[in-house]
Amino acid sequence: MTKKKMLEEFAKVYGDSEGVRVFFAPGRVNLIGEHTDYNGGHVFPCAIPLGTYAAIRKREDSKIRFFSLNYEQNGIIESRINNLKYNKNDKWTNYPKGVIDQIKKLGVAFSSGFDMLVYGDLPSSSGLSSSASIEVLTCFSMIKLYGIKMGKIKTAKLCQKAENEFCGVNCGIMDQFAIAMGKKHHAIYLDTASLEYEYVPIKLDGVKLVITCSNKKRGLGSSKYNERRAECEAALEMLKESEECKDIKTLGDLDFETFERNKDFIKEEVNYRRARHAVTENIRTIQAVEALNNNEIEKFGQLMIQSHLSLRDDYEVTGLELDTLFDAQSKQEGVIGTRMTGAGFGGCLVSLVKDENVDAFIENVSKEYTKKTGIEASFYALDVGGGPRELR
Ligand code: GLA
């Protein structure tokens, strides 16, 4: 999407495009470290070149008006900056409204409302964080438009809070952090317990990052996401009854041996498996980043495969579509690693595939998937993108 096109579309909807500014925020793909961010573990996501664009201009009055090129049939959705409430009928605009609500809670007084036109090229509900993308985009636009002082980490935390409190999804910090902090050609190795992070260069010589979208929609709010989170919390509480674990704060504090020694404290088998995933996935993530730093890409790929299996068997968030794709992909030539990415229950897989095998990979996987599920998958071979920015 270009700035020119965004301005043209803005003018069509709102009359003219005088003084309009255009901003972009990426989506993200998580390379490894799934369902660890609300368990105090490590994650390893990166920003991608797909994302969300906003053309925006202040108004004189207190109205805030939203229009999405992806949902033109909804027309203009209107609210007032001094009256922000979650309303199901306001659809996707609840994300930006939630962010503005949080900014106001910091004591920022908005002098006026604005008109905003949005376009996204991320497939929605696909596990590539279209919602965090629009949240960070809104926060970034507000910072620029109203001269608000706020750093990137604060932006990430505020957007997570907006999603938790305004939209009722108990998500962790990973998505908003990966998007607000995105850096070209780098993934972010983040310890979600301390928010300490490190940029790790992604140099994929002769290897492509391929995202496969199952086109099975995932609704995070209505999904079992909050349930998984509660199961992990229950397991943690039970583990804390043991002498050895009484001081741990999160499942991310545990090594595998300590966890196994104390597993009998977790009463329900299902909670034990959820916690086992959280513990082993955190360890895999630490090992995967080590492998990448040592240029051991094959080892990184093996850890991706193990991650998927654990998400399938212990965490049970994959489902028919993602598993069908995983099975088809893992047997293709040139596949170094592959796994589901994001919350699961539909959405995408992320794979590392040797350059010369990418075409055959797409062709074979596509055929097998459609034959087994009747759904057509979409494929994206992507670079690692940068963070939020203004289009000049
Ligand atoms: C969603 C949430 C994240 C994270 C992932 C699973 O994307 O928004 O916080 O929990 O699921 O790793």
mmCIF file of C-alpha atoms and ligand atoms in Angstrom:
data_model
loop_
_atom_site.group_PDB
_atom_site.id
_atom_site.type_symbol
_atom_site.label_atom_id
_atom_site.label_comp_id
_atom_site.label_asym_id
_atom_site.label_seq_id
_atom_site.Cartn_x
_atom_site.Cartn_y
_atom_site.Cartn_z
ATOM 1 C CA MET A 1 0.000 0.000 0.000
ATOM 2 C CA THR A 2 1.331 3.475 -0.844
ATOM 3 C CA LYS A 3 0.828 6.782 0.908
ATOM 4 C CA LYS A 4 -0.732 8.198 -2.272
ATOM 5 C CA LYS A 5 -3.346 5.463 -2.400
ATOM 6 C CA MET A 6 -4.183 5.885 1.302
ATOM 7 C CA LEU A 7 -4.661 9.636 0.775
ATOM 8 C CA GLU A 8 -6.904 9.036 -2.235
ATOM 9 C CA GLU A 9 -9.053 6.629 -0.282
ATOM 10 C CA PHE A 10 -9.194 9.014 2.668
ATOM 11 C CA ALA A 11 -10.438 11.790 0.371
ATOM 12 C CA LYS A 12 -13.157 9.519 -1.050
ATOM 13 C CA VAL A 13 -14.504 8.777 2.416
ATOM 14 C CA TYR A 14 -13.923 12.051 4.270
ATOM 15 C CA GLY A 15 -14.033 14.681 1.466
ATOM 16 C CA ASP A 16 -10.379 15.703 1.030
ATOM 17 C CA SER A 17 -6.941 14.694 2.241
ATOM 18 C CA GLU A 18 -5.444 18.020 3.236
ATOM 19 C CA GLY A 19 -3.063 17.638 6.193
ATOM 20 C CA VAL A 20 -3.566 13.876 6.488
ATOM 21 C CA ARG A 21 -0.680 11.774 7.803
ATOM 22 C CA VAL A 22 -0.153 8.082 7.057
ATOM 23 C CA PHE A 23 1.284 5.534 9.485
ATOM 24 C CA PHE A 24 2.108 1.837 9.370
ATOM 25 C CA ALA A 25 2.475 -0.866 12.003
ATOM 26 C CA PRO A 26 3.578 -4.413 11.155
ATOM 27 C CA GLY A 27 2.162 -7.790 12.081
ATOM 28 C CA ARG A 28 4.399 -10.359 13.717
ATOM 29 C CA VAL A 29 5.296 -13.997 13.410
ATOM 30 C CA ASN A 30 6.536 -15.935 16.400
ATOM 31 C CA LEU A 31 9.451 -18.208 15.444
ATOM 32 C CA ILE A 32 9.332 -20.192 18.687
ATOM 33 C CA GLY A 33 8.113 -19.748 22.291
ATOM 34 C CA GLU A 34 4.353 -20.273 22.072
ATOM 35 C CA HIS A 35 2.002 -19.786 25.004
ATOM 36 C CA THR A 36 4.983 -18.941 27.192
ATOM 37 C CA ASP A 37 4.446 -15.184 27.438
ATOM 38 C CA TYR A 38 1.785 -15.344 30.144
ATOM 39 C CA ASN A 39 3.825 -18.020 31.911
ATOM 40 C CA GLY A 40 6.903 -15.877 32.485
ATOM 41 C CA GLY A 41 8.869 -17.681 29.766
ATOM 42 C CA HIS A 42 10.829 -16.629 26.686
ATOM 43 C CA VAL A 43 9.479 -15.806 23.227
ATOM 44 C CA PHE A 44 11.214 -15.227 19.895
ATOM 45 C CA PRO A 45 8.989 -13.258 17.505
ATOM 46 C CA CYS A 46 9.801 -10.867 14.667
ATOM 47 C CA ALA A 47 7.893 -8.169 12.795
ATOM 48 C CA ILE A 48 6.870 -8.905 9.196
ATOM 49 C CA PRO A 49 6.404 -6.583 6.213
ATOM 50 C CA LEU A 50 2.629 -7.174 6.215
ATOM 51 C CA GLY A 51 0.637 -5.024 8.598
ATOM 52 C CA THR A 52 -1.868 -2.205 8.993
ATOM 53 C CA TYR A 53 -1.936 1.336 7.573
ATOM 54 C CA ALA A 54 -3.786 4.376 8.903
ATOM 55 C CA ALA A 55 -4.481 7.702 7.197
ATOM 56 C CA ILE A 56 -5.472 10.097 9.933
ATOM 57 C CA ARG A 57 -6.319 13.753 10.603
ATOM 58 C CA LYS A 58 -7.475 15.666 13.654
ATOM 59 C CA ARG A 59 -10.967 17.103 13.718
ATOM 60 C CA GLU A 60 -12.242 20.315 15.277
ATOM 61 C CA ASP A 61 -14.904 18.608 17.402
ATOM 62 C CA SER A 62 -14.766 15.579 19.697
ATOM 63 C CA LYS A 63 -15.932 12.978 17.148
ATOM 64 C CA ILE A 64 -13.721 10.032 16.269
ATOM 65 C CA ARG A 65 -14.622 8.395 12.978
ATOM 66 C CA PHE A 66 -13.260 5.121 11.637
ATOM 67 C CA PHE A 67 -13.434 3.560 8.196
ATOM 68 C CA SER A 68 -11.751 0.334 7.072
ATOM 69 C CA LEU A 69 -11.006 -0.512 3.457
ATOM 70 C CA ASN A 70 -11.168 -4.160 4.524
ATOM 71 C CA TYR A 71 -14.734 -3.815 5.789
ATOM 72 C CA GLU A 72 -16.197 -1.140 3.516
ATOM 73 C CA GLN A 73 -19.677 -2.579 4.045
ATOM 74 C CA ASN A 74 -19.553 -1.319 7.665
ATOM 75 C CA GLY A 75 -19.293 2.290 6.495
ATOM 76 C CA ILE A 76 -18.070 4.956 8.922
ATOM 77 C CA ILE A 77 -18.148 3.882 12.567
ATOM 78 C CA GLU A 78 -18.396 6.839 14.897
ATOM 79 C CA SER A 79 -17.683 7.447 18.598
ATOM 80 C CA ARG A 80 -16.758 10.415 20.776
ATOM 81 C CA ILE A 81 -13.354 10.796 22.306
ATOM 82 C CA ASN A 82 -14.910 11.647 25.674
ATOM 83 C CA ASN A 83 -17.245 8.668 25.665
ATOM 84 C CA LEU A 84 -15.376 5.451 24.950
ATOM 85 C CA LYS A 85 -17.179 2.225 25.715
ATOM 86 C CA TYR A 86 -16.816 -1.294 24.412
ATOM 87 C CA ASN A 87 -19.662 -1.964 22.025
ATOM 88 C CA LYS A 88 -19.920 -5.166 20.019
ATOM 89 C CA ASN A 89 -21.548 -3.297 17.126
ATOM 90 C CA ASP A 90 -18.490 -1.070 16.825
ATOM 91 C CA LYS A 91 -16.589 -4.167 15.628
ATOM 92 C CA TRP A 92 -12.826 -3.730 15.021
ATOM 93 C CA THR A 93 -12.916 -0.104 16.221
ATOM 94 C CA ASN A 94 -13.015 -1.419 19.785
ATOM 95 C CA TYR A 95 -9.250 -2.009 19.436
ATOM 96 C CA PRO A 96 -8.363 1.630 18.714
ATOM 97 C CA LYS A 97 -10.986 2.816 21.205
ATOM 98 C CA GLY A 98 -9.417 0.631 23.905
ATOM 99 C CA VAL A 99 -5.992 2.145 23.204
ATOM 100 C CA ILE A 100 -7.288 5.715 23.377
ATOM 101 C CA ASP A 101 -9.093 4.858 26.590
ATOM 102 C CA GLN A 102 -5.783 3.700 28.107
ATOM 103 C CA ILE A 103 -3.960 6.823 26.918
ATOM 104 C CA LYS A 104 -6.645 8.939 28.578
ATOM 105 C CA LYS A 105 -6.183 6.981 31.792
ATOM 106 C CA LEU A 106 -2.576 8.227 31.815
ATOM 107 C CA GLY A 107 -3.997 11.718 32.188
ATOM 108 C CA VAL A 108 -3.617 12.804 28.554
ATOM 109 C CA ALA A 109 -6.389 15.229 27.600
ATOM 110 C CA PHE A 110 -7.312 15.042 23.922
ATOM 111 C CA SER A 111 -8.065 18.484 22.506
ATOM 112 C CA SER A 112 -10.189 17.035 19.686
ATOM 113 C CA GLY A 113 -11.209 13.879 17.852
ATOM 114 C CA PHE A 114 -9.987 12.593 14.474
ATOM 115 C CA ASP A 115 -10.916 10.861 11.225
ATOM 116 C CA MET A 116 -9.101 7.613 10.516
ATOM 117 C CA LEU A 117 -9.034 5.343 7.490
ATOM 118 C CA VAL A 118 -7.443 1.939 7.894
ATOM 119 C CA TYR A 119 -6.201 -0.753 5.549
ATOM 120 C CA GLY A 120 -4.570 -4.050 6.499
ATOM 121 C CA ASP A 121 -2.815 -6.621 4.323
ATOM 122 C CA LEU A 122 -2.499 -9.166 7.134
ATOM 123 C CA PRO A 123 -4.952 -12.018 6.881
ATOM 124 C CA SER A 124 -7.302 -11.430 9.838
ATOM 125 C CA SER A 125 -7.695 -13.946 12.704
ATOM 126 C CA SER A 126 -4.664 -15.790 11.376
ATOM 127 C CA GLY A 127 -2.258 -15.692 14.299
ATOM 128 C CA LEU A 128 -0.184 -12.896 12.738
ATOM 129 C CA SER A 129 -1.511 -10.362 15.245
ATOM 130 C CA SER A 130 -3.779 -8.166 13.202
ATOM 131 C CA SER A 131 -5.321 -6.922 16.466
ATOM 132 C CA ALA A 132 -2.009 -5.998 18.107
ATOM 133 C CA SER A 133 -1.029 -4.355 14.816
ATOM 134 C CA ILE A 134 -4.056 -2.034 14.867
ATOM 135 C CA GLU A 135 -3.512 -1.320 18.570
ATOM 136 C CA VAL A 136 0.125 -0.318 18.144
ATOM 137 C CA LEU A 137 -0.786 1.585 14.974
ATOM 138 C CA THR A 138 -3.367 3.593 16.912
ATOM 139 C CA CYS A 139 -0.999 4.314 19.784
ATOM 140 C CA PHE A 140 1.798 5.335 17.410
ATOM 141 C CA SER A 141 -0.598 7.592 15.441
ATOM 142 C CA MET A 142 -1.845 9.246 18.646
ATOM 143 C CA ILE A 143 1.734 9.856 19.813
ATOM 144 C CA LYS A 144 2.578 11.569 16.519
ATOM 145 C CA LEU A 145 -0.687 13.440 16.053
ATOM 146 C CA TYR A 146 -1.140 14.774 19.575
ATOM 147 C CA GLY A 147 2.533 15.095 20.549
ATOM 148 C CA ILE A 148 2.278 12.521 23.356
ATOM 149 C CA LYS A 149 5.531 11.392 24.945
ATOM 150 C CA MET A 150 5.686 7.619 25.165
ATOM 151 C CA GLY A 151 8.468 5.124 24.526
ATOM 152 C CA LYS A 152 8.127 1.848 22.616
ATOM 153 C CA ILE A 153 7.984 -0.485 25.609
ATOM 154 C CA LYS A 154 5.394 1.695 27.283
ATOM 155 C CA THR A 155 3.432 1.587 24.010
ATOM 156 C CA ALA A 156 3.546 -2.222 24.011
ATOM 157 C CA LYS A 157 2.384 -2.451 27.629
ATOM 158 C CA LEU A 158 -0.403 0.064 27.117
ATOM 159 C CA CYS A 159 -1.706 -1.770 24.046
ATOM 160 C CA GLN A 160 -1.662 -5.106 25.884
ATOM 161 C CA LYS A 161 -3.631 -3.517 28.708
ATOM 162 C CA ALA A 162 -6.149 -2.147 26.217
ATOM 163 C CA GLU A 163 -6.705 -5.622 24.811
ATOM 164 C CA ASN A 164 -6.987 -7.162 28.305
ATOM 165 C CA GLU A 165 -9.267 -4.563 29.818
ATOM 166 C CA PHE A 166 -11.284 -3.124 26.936
ATOM 167 C CA CYS A 167 -11.633 -6.192 24.716
ATOM 168 C CA GLY A 168 -11.542 -8.852 27.440
ATOM 169 C CA VAL A 169 -8.766 -10.976 25.931
ATOM 170 C CA ASN A 170 -6.188 -12.007 28.508
ATOM 171 C CA CYS A 171 -3.281 -11.961 26.041
ATOM 172 C CA GLY A 172 0.367 -11.774 27.098
ATOM 173 C CA ILE A 173 2.843 -9.081 26.056
ATOM 174 C CA MET A 174 4.476 -10.821 23.089
ATOM 175 C CA ASP A 175 2.474 -9.444 20.162
ATOM 176 C CA GLN A 176 2.403 -5.812 21.160
ATOM 177 C CA PHE A 177 6.083 -5.968 22.137
ATOM 178 C CA ALA A 178 7.161 -7.600 18.869
ATOM 179 C CA ILE A 179 5.258 -5.012 16.848
ATOM 180 C CA ALA A 180 6.193 -1.875 18.788
ATOM 181 C CA MET A 181 9.862 -2.967 18.963
ATOM 182 C CA GLY A 182 10.141 -4.560 15.503
ATOM 183 C CA LYS A 183 13.495 -4.175 13.769
ATOM 184 C CA LYS A 184 14.396 -5.033 10.188
ATOM 185 C CA HIS A 185 16.322 -8.332 9.796
ATOM 186 C CA HIS A 186 16.130 -9.037 13.541
ATOM 187 C CA ALA A 187 13.975 -11.189 15.786
ATOM 188 C CA ILE A 188 13.386 -10.248 19.411
ATOM 189 C CA TYR A 189 14.466 -12.622 22.151
ATOM 190 C CA LEU A 190 12.292 -11.526 25.039
ATOM 191 C CA ASP A 191 12.144 -12.738 28.622
ATOM 192 C CA THR A 192 8.516 -12.010 29.428
ATOM 193 C CA ALA A 193 9.133 -12.184 33.187
ATOM 194 C CA SER A 194 11.603 -9.287 33.275
ATOM 195 C CA LEU A 195 10.976 -7.717 29.822
ATOM 196 C CA GLU A 196 14.713 -7.946 29.204
ATOM 197 C CA TYR A 197 15.251 -8.406 25.496
ATOM 198 C CA GLU A 198 17.888 -8.805 22.851
ATOM 199 C CA TYR A 199 17.764 -8.267 19.081
ATOM 200 C CA VAL A 200 19.044 -11.361 17.267
ATOM 201 C CA PRO A 201 20.035 -10.961 13.601
ATOM 202 C CA ILE A 202 18.114 -13.291 11.292
ATOM 203 C CA LYS A 203 20.534 -14.194 8.514
ATOM 204 C CA LEU A 204 18.937 -16.973 6.550
ATOM 205 C CA ASP A 205 21.522 -17.850 3.924
ATOM 206 C CA GLY A 206 19.803 -19.942 1.285
ATOM 207 C CA VAL A 207 16.710 -20.376 3.465
ATOM 208 C CA LYS A 208 13.302 -18.687 3.299
ATOM 209 C CA LEU A 209 10.816 -17.896 6.016
ATOM 210 C CA VAL A 210 7.500 -19.171 4.696
ATOM 211 C CA ILE A 211 4.171 -18.510 6.372
ATOM 212 C CA THR A 212 1.280 -20.793 5.528
ATOM 213 C CA CYS A 213 -2.171 -19.550 6.386
ATOM 214 C CA SER A 214 -4.645 -22.388 6.947
ATOM 215 C CA ASN A 215 -7.542 -20.010 6.233
ATOM 216 C CA LYS A 216 -9.332 -21.569 9.140
ATOM 217 C CA LYS A 217 -10.377 -18.551 11.169
ATOM 218 C CA ARG A 218 -9.456 -18.246 14.773
ATOM 219 C CA GLY A 219 -11.423 -16.026 17.128
ATOM 220 C CA LEU A 220 -9.149 -15.335 20.076
ATOM 221 C CA GLY A 221 -11.864 -13.847 22.288
ATOM 222 C CA SER A 222 -14.222 -16.757 21.880
ATOM 223 C CA SER A 223 -11.468 -19.369 21.785
ATOM 224 C CA LYS A 224 -10.045 -21.474 24.527
ATOM 225 C CA TYR A 225 -7.159 -19.068 25.034
ATOM 226 C CA ASN A 226 -8.308 -17.792 28.413
ATOM 227 C CA GLU A 227 -9.015 -21.371 29.475
ATOM 228 C CA ARG A 228 -5.437 -22.467 28.716
ATOM 229 C CA ARG A 229 -4.162 -19.561 30.702
ATOM 230 C CA ALA A 230 -6.318 -20.520 33.681
ATOM 231 C CA GLU A 231 -5.112 -24.140 33.480
ATOM 232 C CA CYS A 232 -1.489 -22.989 33.675
ATOM 233 C CA GLU A 233 -2.283 -20.722 36.611
ATOM 234 C CA ALA A 234 -3.973 -23.602 38.421
ATOM 235 C CA ALA A 235 -0.926 -25.835 37.841
ATOM 236 C CA LEU A 236 1.391 -23.116 39.141
ATOM 237 C CA GLU A 237 -0.642 -22.675 42.319
ATOM 238 C CA MET A 238 -0.547 -26.417 42.990
ATOM 239 C CA LEU A 239 3.201 -26.633 42.333
ATOM 240 C CA LYS A 240 3.787 -23.873 44.860
ATOM 241 C CA GLU A 241 2.510 -26.192 47.569
ATOM 242 C CA SER A 242 5.726 -28.181 47.263
ATOM 243 C CA GLU A 243 8.683 -27.145 49.379
ATOM 244 C CA GLU A 244 10.973 -27.008 46.361
ATOM 245 C CA CYS A 245 8.682 -24.795 44.277
ATOM 246 C CA LYS A 246 7.150 -22.626 46.937
ATOM 247 C CA ASP A 247 9.081 -19.527 45.866
ATOM 248 C CA ILE A 248 8.615 -19.692 42.108
ATOM 249 C CA LYS A 249 6.693 -16.856 40.496
ATOM 250 C CA THR A 250 5.942 -18.394 37.096
ATOM 251 C CA LEU A 251 6.266 -21.694 35.250
ATOM 252 C CA GLY A 252 9.118 -20.044 33.374
ATOM 253 C CA ASP A 253 11.177 -20.260 36.581
ATOM 254 C CA LEU A 254 11.333 -24.051 36.370
ATOM 255 C CA ASP A 255 13.829 -26.353 34.719
ATOM 256 C CA PHE A 256 12.496 -29.655 33.478
ATOM 257 C CA GLU A 257 13.971 -31.824 36.243
ATOM 258 C CA THR A 258 12.509 -29.716 39.054
ATOM 259 C CA PHE A 259 9.165 -29.680 37.293
ATOM 260 C CA GLU A 260 9.099 -33.456 36.902
ATOM 261 C CA ARG A 261 10.185 -34.078 40.490
ATOM 262 C CA ASN A 262 7.207 -32.074 41.722
ATOM 263 C CA LYS A 263 4.622 -33.072 39.163
ATOM 264 C CA ASP A 264 2.492 -35.035 41.644
ATOM 265 C CA PHE A 265 1.460 -31.793 43.267
ATOM 266 C CA ILE A 266 -0.548 -31.012 40.113
ATOM 267 C CA LYS A 267 -3.783 -32.870 40.654
ATOM 268 C CA GLU A 268 -5.406 -32.902 37.205
ATOM 269 C CA GLU A 269 -3.612 -34.680 34.385
ATOM 270 C CA VAL A 270 -4.705 -32.031 31.893
ATOM 271 C CA ASN A 271 -3.213 -29.197 33.961
ATOM 272 C CA TYR A 272 0.005 -31.195 34.247
ATOM 273 C CA ARG A 273 0.249 -31.412 30.444
ATOM 274 C CA ARG A 274 -0.488 -27.692 30.004
ATOM 275 C CA ALA A 275 2.267 -26.838 32.469
ATOM 276 C CA ARG A 276 4.651 -29.334 30.867
ATOM 277 C CA HIS A 277 4.216 -27.515 27.580
ATOM 278 C CA ALA A 278 4.898 -24.137 29.201
ATOM 279 C CA VAL A 279 8.068 -25.465 30.869
ATOM 280 C CA THR A 280 9.470 -27.386 27.892
ATOM 281 C CA GLU A 281 8.584 -24.669 25.365
ATOM 282 C CA ASN A 282 10.486 -22.131 27.405
ATOM 283 C CA ILE A 283 13.532 -24.423 27.441
ATOM 284 C CA ARG A 284 13.219 -25.041 23.693
ATOM 285 C CA THR A 285 13.130 -21.307 23.057
ATOM 286 C CA ILE A 286 16.308 -20.709 25.047
ATOM 287 C CA GLN A 287 18.009 -23.569 23.170
ATOM 288 C CA ALA A 288 16.726 -22.376 19.804
ATOM 289 C CA VAL A 289 18.196 -18.903 20.179
ATOM 290 C CA GLU A 290 21.477 -20.444 21.294
ATOM 291 C CA ALA A 291 21.419 -22.662 18.192
ATOM 292 C CA LEU A 292 20.741 -19.712 15.917
ATOM 293 C CA ASN A 293 23.576 -17.726 17.465
ATOM 294 C CA ASN A 294 25.854 -20.710 16.773
ATOM 295 C CA ASN A 295 24.629 -20.911 13.167
ATOM 296 C CA GLU A 296 23.035 -24.294 13.877
ATOM 297 C CA ILE A 297 19.938 -23.776 11.776
ATOM 298 C CA GLU A 298 19.131 -27.498 11.564
ATOM 299 C CA LYS A 299 18.946 -27.671 15.336
ATOM 300 C CA PHE A 300 16.712 -24.607 15.361
ATOM 301 C CA GLY A 301 14.415 -26.397 12.907
ATOM 302 C CA GLN A 302 14.244 -29.533 15.039
ATOM 303 C CA LEU A 303 13.189 -27.444 18.025
ATOM 304 C CA MET A 304 10.419 -25.885 15.893
ATOM 305 C CA ILE A 305 9.125 -29.375 15.117
ATOM 306 C CA GLN A 306 9.173 -30.356 18.798
ATOM 307 C CA SER A 307 7.354 -27.145 19.621
ATOM 308 C CA HIS A 308 4.517 -28.063 17.276
ATOM 309 C CA LEU A 309 4.242 -31.563 18.707
ATOM 310 C CA SER A 310 4.036 -30.198 22.227
ATOM 311 C CA LEU A 311 1.371 -27.675 21.174
ATOM 312 C CA ARG A 312 -0.519 -30.536 19.558
ATOM 313 C CA ASP A 313 -0.246 -33.166 22.283
ATOM 314 C CA ASP A 314 0.214 -31.298 25.564
ATOM 315 C CA TYR A 315 -1.373 -27.930 24.919
ATOM 316 C CA GLU A 316 -3.980 -29.098 22.392
ATOM 317 C CA VAL A 317 -4.259 -25.891 20.429
ATOM 318 C CA THR A 318 -3.515 -27.135 16.909
ATOM 319 C CA GLY A 319 -6.563 -28.874 15.416
ATOM 320 C CA LEU A 320 -7.173 -30.649 12.134
ATOM 321 C CA GLU A 321 -6.158 -27.887 9.728
ATOM 322 C CA LEU A 322 -2.854 -26.955 11.371
ATOM 323 C CA ASP A 323 -1.921 -30.598 11.921
ATOM 324 C CA THR A 324 -2.726 -31.512 8.328
ATOM 325 C CA LEU A 325 -0.451 -28.715 7.141
ATOM 326 C CA PHE A 326 2.244 -29.701 9.623
ATOM 327 C CA ASP A 327 2.176 -33.342 8.494
ATOM 328 C CA ALA A 328 2.308 -32.351 4.841
ATOM 329 C CA GLN A 329 5.113 -29.849 5.426
ATOM 330 C CA SER A 330 7.416 -31.833 7.651
ATOM 331 C CA LYS A 331 7.902 -34.513 5.012
ATOM 332 C CA GLN A 332 8.765 -32.097 2.171
ATOM 333 C CA GLU A 333 12.305 -31.870 0.879
ATOM 334 C CA GLY A 334 14.264 -28.836 2.067
ATOM 335 C CA VAL A 335 12.140 -28.211 5.159
ATOM 336 C CA ILE A 336 14.403 -27.289 8.053
ATOM 337 C CA GLY A 337 11.634 -26.695 10.549
ATOM 338 C CA THR A 338 7.942 -25.941 10.738
ATOM 339 C CA ARG A 339 5.356 -25.276 13.428
ATOM 340 C CA MET A 340 2.083 -23.535 14.150
ATOM 341 C CA THR A 341 2.511 -19.917 15.210
ATOM 342 C CA GLY A 342 0.346 -17.624 17.346
ATOM 343 C CA ALA A 343 -2.455 -18.723 19.636
ATOM 344 C CA GLY A 344 -3.459 -21.733 17.522
ATOM 345 C CA PHE A 345 -6.978 -23.105 16.976
ATOM 346 C CA GLY A 346 -6.549 -22.269 13.285
ATOM 347 C CA GLY A 347 -4.348 -19.541 11.841
ATOM 348 C CA CYS A 348 -0.826 -19.986 10.440
ATOM 349 C CA LEU A 349 2.310 -22.090 10.393
ATOM 350 C CA VAL A 350 5.814 -20.734 10.114
ATOM 351 C CA SER A 351 8.425 -22.771 8.241
ATOM 352 C CA LEU A 352 12.072 -22.543 7.259
ATOM 353 C CA VAL A 353 12.533 -23.907 3.750
ATOM 354 C CA LYS A 354 15.634 -24.096 1.548
ATOM 355 C CA ASP A 355 15.437 -21.607 -1.333
ATOM 356 C CA GLU A 356 15.527 -24.214 -4.069
ATOM 357 C CA ASN A 357 12.667 -26.203 -2.517
ATOM 358 C CA VAL A 358 10.204 -23.378 -1.842
ATOM 359 C CA ASP A 359 8.200 -23.752 -5.071
ATOM 360 C CA ALA A 360 7.749 -27.509 -4.725
ATOM 361 C CA PHE A 361 6.978 -27.070 -1.020
ATOM 362 C CA ILE A 362 4.117 -24.692 -1.787
ATOM 363 C CA GLU A 363 2.773 -26.812 -4.620
ATOM 364 C CA ASN A 364 2.825 -30.129 -2.750
ATOM 365 C CA VAL A 365 1.547 -28.825 0.562
ATOM 366 C CA SER A 366 -1.190 -26.842 -1.125
ATOM 367 C CA LYS A 367 -2.474 -29.909 -3.000
ATOM 368 C CA GLU A 368 -2.385 -32.237 -0.042
ATOM 369 C CA TYR A 369 -4.074 -29.725 2.276
ATOM 370 C CA THR A 370 -6.948 -28.965 -0.079
ATOM 371 C CA LYS A 371 -7.449 -32.649 -0.783
ATOM 372 C CA LYS A 372 -7.735 -33.452 2.918
ATOM 373 C CA THR A 373 -9.670 -30.430 4.183
ATOM 374 C CA GLY A 374 -11.364 -28.847 1.179
ATOM 375 C CA ILE A 375 -9.786 -25.504 2.168
ATOM 376 C CA GLU A 376 -7.222 -23.555 0.175
ATOM 377 C CA ALA A 377 -4.141 -22.412 2.068
ATOM 378 C CA SER A 378 -2.261 -19.160 1.331
ATOM 379 C CA PHE A 379 1.530 -18.932 1.331
ATOM 380 C CA TYR A 380 3.802 -15.956 2.010
ATOM 381 C CA ALA A 381 7.591 -16.049 1.646
ATOM 382 C CA LEU A 382 8.627 -13.075 3.766
ATOM 383 C CA ASP A 383 11.535 -11.029 5.066
ATOM 384 C CA VAL A 384 11.757 -9.838 8.629
ATOM 385 C CA GLY A 385 10.214 -6.349 8.638
ATOM 386 C CA GLY A 386 10.705 -3.187 10.698
ATOM 387 C CA GLY A 387 8.583 -1.545 13.411
ATOM 388 C CA PRO A 388 5.932 1.210 13.245
ATOM 389 C CA ARG A 389 6.689 4.189 11.013
ATOM 390 C CA GLU A 390 5.269 7.206 9.244
ATOM 391 C CA LEU A 391 5.043 7.010 5.438
ATOM 392 C CA ARG A 392 6.718 10.032 3.851
HETATM 393 C C1 GLA B 1 -1.651 -14.767 21.169
HETATM 394 C C2 GLA B 1 -1.448 -13.802 22.352
HETATM 395 C C3 GLA B 1 0.018 -13.772 22.784
HETATM 396 C C4 GLA B 1 0.565 -15.177 23.003
HETATM 397 C C5 GLA B 1 0.222 -16.101 21.823
HETATM 398 C C6 GLA B 1 0.610 -17.527 22.078
HETATM 399 O O1 GLA B 1 -0.992 -14.278 20.046
HETATM 400 O O2 GLA B 1 -1.854 -12.492 22.001
HETATM 401 O O3 GLA B 1 0.154 -12.985 23.935
HETATM 402 O O4 GLA B 1 0.098 -15.713 24.204
HETATM 403 O O5 GLA B 1 -1.153 -16.048 21.500
HETATM 404 O O6 GLA B 1 1.978 -17.681 22.170
#
